[in-house]
mmCIF file of C-alpha atoms in Angstrom:
data_model
loop_
_atom_site.group_PDB
_atom_site.id
_atom_site.type_symbol
_atom_site.label_atom_id
_atom_site.label_comp_id
_atom_site.label_asym_id
_atom_site.label_seq_id
_atom_site.Cartn_x
_atom_site.Cartn_y
_atom_site.Cartn_z
ATOM 1 C CA UNK N 1 -9.375 -46.065 61.764
ATOM 2 C CA UNK N 2 -11.335 -46.228 64.998
ATOM 3 C CA UNK N 3 -12.268 -49.815 63.793
ATOM 4 C CA UNK N 4 -9.033 -51.191 63.479
ATOM 5 C CA UNK N 5 -7.658 -49.572 66.459
ATOM 6 C CA UNK N 6 -10.366 -50.981 68.574
ATOM 7 C CA UNK N 7 -10.098 -54.447 66.676
ATOM 8 C CA UNK N 8 -6.020 -53.973 67.952
ATOM 9 C CA UNK N 9 -6.703 -53.091 71.373
ATOM 10 C CA UNK N 10 -9.304 -55.657 71.699
ATOM 11 C CA UNK N 11 -6.377 -58.906 70.631
ATOM 12 C CA UNK N 12 -3.535 -57.750 72.199
ATOM 13 C CA UNK N 13 -5.986 -57.336 75.472
ATOM 14 C CA UNK N 14 -6.079 -61.236 74.711
ATOM 15 C CA UNK N 15 -3.282 -61.666 73.458
ATOM 16 C CA UNK N 16 -1.659 -60.304 76.841
ATOM 17 C CA UNK N 17 -4.632 -62.426 79.002
ATOM 18 C CA UNK N 18 -3.388 -65.378 77.892
ATOM 19 C CA UNK N 19 0.584 -64.172 78.169
ATOM 20 C CA UNK N 20 1.188 -64.832 74.245
ATOM 21 C CA UNK N 21 4.405 -62.539 72.667
ATOM 22 C CA UNK N 22 3.697 -60.633 70.293
ATOM 23 C CA UNK N 23 4.430 -57.542 68.172
ATOM 24 C CA UNK N 24 2.645 -55.302 65.048
ATOM 25 C CA UNK N 25 4.240 -56.133 62.134
ATOM 26 C CA UNK N 26 3.855 -54.847 58.490
ATOM 27 C CA UNK N 27 2.914 -51.508 56.972
ATOM 28 C CA UNK N 28 0.824 -50.707 60.475
ATOM 29 C CA UNK N 29 4.783 -51.686 61.397
ATOM 30 C CA UNK N 30 6.593 -49.552 59.022
ATOM 31 C CA UNK N 31 5.806 -45.754 60.155
ATOM 32 C CA UNK N 32 8.013 -46.309 63.625
ATOM 33 C CA UNK N 33 11.429 -47.174 61.242
ATOM 34 C CA UNK N 34 10.110 -45.878 57.243
ATOM 35 C CA UNK N 35 7.784 -44.212 55.705
ATOM 36 C CA UNK N 36 4.478 -43.878 55.783
ATOM 37 C CA UNK N 37 2.224 -45.076 53.698
ATOM 38 C CA UNK N 38 -1.287 -46.612 52.874
ATOM 39 C CA UNK N 39 -2.252 -50.529 53.487
ATOM 40 C CA UNK N 40 -5.095 -52.312 53.137
ATOM 41 C CA UNK N 41 -4.250 -55.215 55.873
ATOM 42 C CA UNK N 42 -3.370 -55.450 59.710
ATOM 43 C CA UNK N 43 -0.627 -57.949 60.573
ATOM 44 C CA UNK N 44 0.370 -59.049 63.919
ATOM 45 C CA UNK N 45 2.998 -61.912 65.030
ATOM 46 C CA UNK N 46 2.308 -64.009 67.962
ATOM 47 C CA UNK N 47 5.150 -66.331 69.432
ATOM 48 C CA UNK N 48 2.520 -68.984 70.008
ATOM 49 C CA UNK N 49 2.914 -73.033 69.524
ATOM 50 C CA UNK N 50 0.496 -75.082 67.618
ATOM 51 C CA UNK N 51 -1.549 -75.668 71.232
ATOM 52 C CA UNK N 52 -1.789 -72.269 72.800
ATOM 53 C CA UNK N 53 -3.184 -70.994 69.093
ATOM 54 C CA UNK N 54 -6.033 -73.919 70.240
ATOM 55 C CA UNK N 55 -6.045 -72.731 73.100
ATOM 56 C CA UNK N 56 -6.141 -68.681 72.310
ATOM 57 C CA UNK N 57 -9.120 -69.854 70.013
ATOM 58 C CA UNK N 58 -11.336 -69.787 72.892
ATOM 59 C CA UNK N 59 -10.314 -66.870 74.354
ATOM 60 C CA UNK N 60 -10.578 -64.965 70.939
ATOM 61 C CA UNK N 61 -14.249 -65.991 70.042
ATOM 62 C CA UNK N 62 -15.330 -64.868 73.603
ATOM 63 C CA UNK N 63 -14.100 -61.548 72.627
ATOM 64 C CA UNK N 64 -15.708 -61.359 69.532
ATOM 65 C CA UNK N 65 -13.259 -62.235 66.902
ATOM 66 C CA UNK N 66 -14.217 -65.310 63.966
ATOM 67 C CA UNK N 67 -11.417 -67.555 62.639
ATOM 68 C CA UNK N 68 -11.508 -68.070 58.857
ATOM 69 C CA UNK N 69 -10.975 -71.878 59.595
ATOM 70 C CA UNK N 70 -9.654 -73.995 62.636
ATOM 71 C CA UNK N 71 -6.217 -73.345 63.597
ATOM 72 C CA UNK N 72 -4.260 -75.753 60.945
ATOM 73 C CA UNK N 73 -0.486 -77.337 62.471
ATOM 74 C CA UNK N 74 2.054 -76.156 59.744
ATOM 75 C CA UNK N 75 -0.153 -72.723 58.918
ATOM 76 C CA UNK N 76 2.095 -69.846 59.000
ATOM 77 C CA UNK N 77 -0.965 -67.661 59.703
ATOM 78 C CA UNK N 78 -4.562 -67.258 60.310
ATOM 79 C CA UNK N 79 -6.952 -64.641 59.973
ATOM 80 C CA UNK N 80 -9.113 -63.501 62.778
ATOM 81 C CA UNK N 81 -12.672 -61.767 61.831
ATOM 82 C CA UNK N 82 -12.978 -58.860 64.647
ATOM 83 C CA UNK N 83 -16.966 -59.147 63.737
ATOM 84 C CA UNK N 84 -17.792 -55.366 65.769
ATOM 85 C CA UNK N 85 -15.232 -53.506 64.124
ATOM 86 C CA UNK N 86 -15.814 -55.140 60.650
ATOM 87 C CA UNK N 87 -11.883 -55.870 60.801
ATOM 88 C CA UNK N 88 -9.571 -58.313 59.311
ATOM 89 C CA UNK N 89 -6.404 -59.213 61.229
ATOM 90 C CA UNK N 90 -3.807 -61.509 59.735
ATOM 91 C CA UNK N 91 -2.098 -63.381 63.039
ATOM 92 C CA UNK N 92 1.086 -64.828 62.107
ATOM 93 C CA UNK N 93 2.816 -67.734 63.977
ATOM 94 C CA UNK N 94 5.322 -68.105 61.656
ATOM 95 C CA UNK N 95 6.293 -64.331 59.500
ATOM 96 C CA UNK N 96 8.793 -65.058 56.779
ATOM 97 C CA UNK N 97 12.295 -65.046 57.960
ATOM 98 C CA UNK N 98 11.810 -64.354 61.633
ATOM 99 C CA UNK N 99 12.944 -66.307 64.193
ATOM 100 C CA UNK N 100 10.578 -66.307 67.474
ATOM 101 C CA UNK N 101 13.252 -65.485 70.810
ATOM 102 C CA UNK N 102 14.407 -63.825 73.715
ATOM 103 C CA UNK N 103 16.732 -61.545 71.646
ATOM 104 C CA UNK N 104 14.097 -60.476 68.914
ATOM 105 C CA UNK N 105 11.123 -60.500 71.892
ATOM 106 C CA UNK N 106 13.576 -57.819 73.439
ATOM 107 C CA UNK N 107 13.986 -55.554 70.470
ATOM 108 C CA UNK N 108 10.182 -55.352 69.725
ATOM 109 C CA UNK N 109 9.430 -51.158 70.880
ATOM 110 C CA UNK N 110 6.237 -50.256 72.212
ATOM 111 C CA UNK N 111 3.883 -48.260 69.769
ATOM 112 C CA UNK N 112 1.199 -46.084 69.448
ATOM 113 C CA UNK N 113 -0.089 -46.873 65.575
ATOM 114 C CA UNK N 114 -3.135 -44.979 65.895
ATOM 115 C CA UNK N 115 -1.676 -41.685 67.897
ATOM 116 C CA UNK N 116 -4.142 -42.282 70.281
ATOM 117 C CA UNK N 117 -3.639 -44.100 73.912
ATOM 118 C CA UNK N 118 -3.531 -47.176 72.531
ATOM 119 C CA UNK N 119 -0.469 -48.635 72.839
ATOM 120 C CA UNK N 120 1.480 -52.682 71.435
ATOM 121 C CA UNK N 121 4.164 -53.671 70.550
ATOM 122 C CA UNK N 122 5.952 -53.628 67.180
ATOM 123 C CA UNK N 123 8.613 -55.109 65.613
ATOM 124 C CA UNK N 124 12.007 -53.899 66.007
ATOM 125 C CA UNK N 125 13.566 -52.365 63.399
ATOM 126 C CA UNK N 126 16.201 -54.973 61.899
ATOM 127 C CA UNK N 127 13.997 -57.648 62.664
ATOM 128 C CA UNK N 128 11.213 -55.713 59.880
ATOM 129 C CA UNK N 129 13.795 -55.987 57.023
ATOM 130 C CA UNK N 130 14.706 -59.184 57.410
ATOM 131 C CA UNK N 131 10.755 -59.918 57.204
ATOM 132 C CA UNK N 132 10.217 -57.697 54.526
ATOM 133 C CA UNK N 133 13.232 -59.316 52.669
ATOM 134 C CA UNK N 134 12.323 -63.115 53.198
ATOM 135 C CA UNK N 135 8.278 -62.797 52.373
ATOM 136 C CA UNK N 136 8.047 -65.067 49.610
ATOM 137 C CA UNK N 137 5.807 -63.155 48.058
ATOM 138 C CA UNK N 138 8.444 -60.441 48.233
ATOM 139 C CA UNK N 139 7.846 -57.257 45.806
ATOM 140 C CA UNK N 140 9.061 -53.827 44.748
ATOM 141 C CA UNK N 141 6.883 -52.599 47.881
ATOM 142 C CA UNK N 142 8.590 -54.308 50.231
ATOM 143 C CA UNK N 143 12.090 -53.659 48.859
ATOM 144 C CA UNK N 144 11.145 -49.835 48.888
ATOM 145 C CA UNK N 145 9.705 -50.500 52.551
ATOM 146 C CA UNK N 146 13.083 -52.156 53.598
ATOM 147 C CA UNK N 147 15.276 -48.760 51.590
ATOM 148 C CA UNK N 148 13.256 -46.407 53.767
ATOM 149 C CA UNK N 149 13.779 -47.980 56.733
ATOM 150 C CA UNK N 150 17.652 -48.122 55.878
ATOM 151 C CA UNK N 151 17.682 -44.427 54.861
ATOM 152 C CA UNK N 152 15.749 -43.270 58.264
ATOM 153 C CA UNK N 153 17.359 -45.462 61.026
ATOM 154 C CA UNK N 154 20.786 -44.582 58.614
ATOM 155 C CA UNK N 155 23.676 -45.578 61.603
ATOM 156 C CA UNK N 156 20.882 -46.415 64.023
ATOM 157 C CA UNK N 157 20.467 -50.007 63.222
ATOM 158 C CA UNK N 158 22.599 -52.785 64.990
ATOM 159 C CA UNK N 159 24.058 -54.284 61.726
ATOM 160 C CA UNK N 160 26.088 -56.795 63.361
ATOM 161 C CA UNK N 161 22.604 -58.383 64.385
ATOM 162 C CA UNK N 162 20.626 -57.831 61.330
ATOM 163 C CA UNK N 163 23.332 -59.172 59.046
ATOM 164 C CA UNK N 164 23.145 -62.242 61.237
ATOM 165 C CA UNK N 165 19.695 -62.608 61.177
ATOM 166 C CA UNK N 166 19.433 -61.836 56.699
ATOM 167 C CA UNK N 167 22.322 -64.807 56.770
ATOM 168 C CA UNK N 168 19.777 -66.946 58.801
ATOM 169 C CA UNK N 169 17.026 -66.156 56.882
ATOM 170 C CA UNK N 170 18.925 -66.178 53.829
ATOM 171 C CA UNK N 171 18.295 -62.659 52.948
ATOM 172 C CA UNK N 172 22.095 -61.168 53.221
ATOM 173 C CA UNK N 173 22.548 -60.255 49.733
ATOM 174 C CA UNK N 174 19.743 -58.503 49.458
ATOM 175 C CA UNK N 175 20.018 -56.679 51.679
ATOM 176 C CA UNK N 176 23.308 -55.919 51.027
ATOM 177 C CA UNK N 177 22.406 -55.079 47.544
ATOM 178 C CA UNK N 178 19.598 -52.833 48.977
ATOM 179 C CA UNK N 179 22.521 -51.520 51.509
ATOM 180 C CA UNK N 180 24.703 -50.540 48.576
ATOM 181 C CA UNK N 181 21.840 -48.176 47.378
ATOM 182 C CA UNK N 182 20.816 -46.120 49.893
ATOM 183 C CA UNK N 183 24.899 -45.242 50.777
#
């Protein structure tokens, strides 16, 4: 994991340097709220407009990252490769079910994804659930991830916020079904 940790550390330094809000999402964020499981991809969400992404490209290139292609206006993500550490990171500008607003950014938490001295923001548990359920390619693994968070965080989730965000993402029915499985 040292390569992934170093790549994320560099990415966070760049994002902090240009003041782009960010958070770890996906399988590397899961242990903060649910089960620990193996994952092969690293996902980071950023709150950046297309013009900010274009400007960010230069800073990322200067730090040794390579973008898989030029930023596309309507693309929900772009892929970075840290050439030094040989790590690929999916950077989401439009993660499924996520609304970048002050409330979401306030709910992020600080995590140490690799148990070293490196900290970064991770998506809050309620938004993690909505993001997993809203995925266009949602699978059994995503639903199992959500169930693990619902079990582990039972009684400690903000259910009003979760319900509101799930309704907005049009996954409230699925959320209700999974919550019934946990009860």
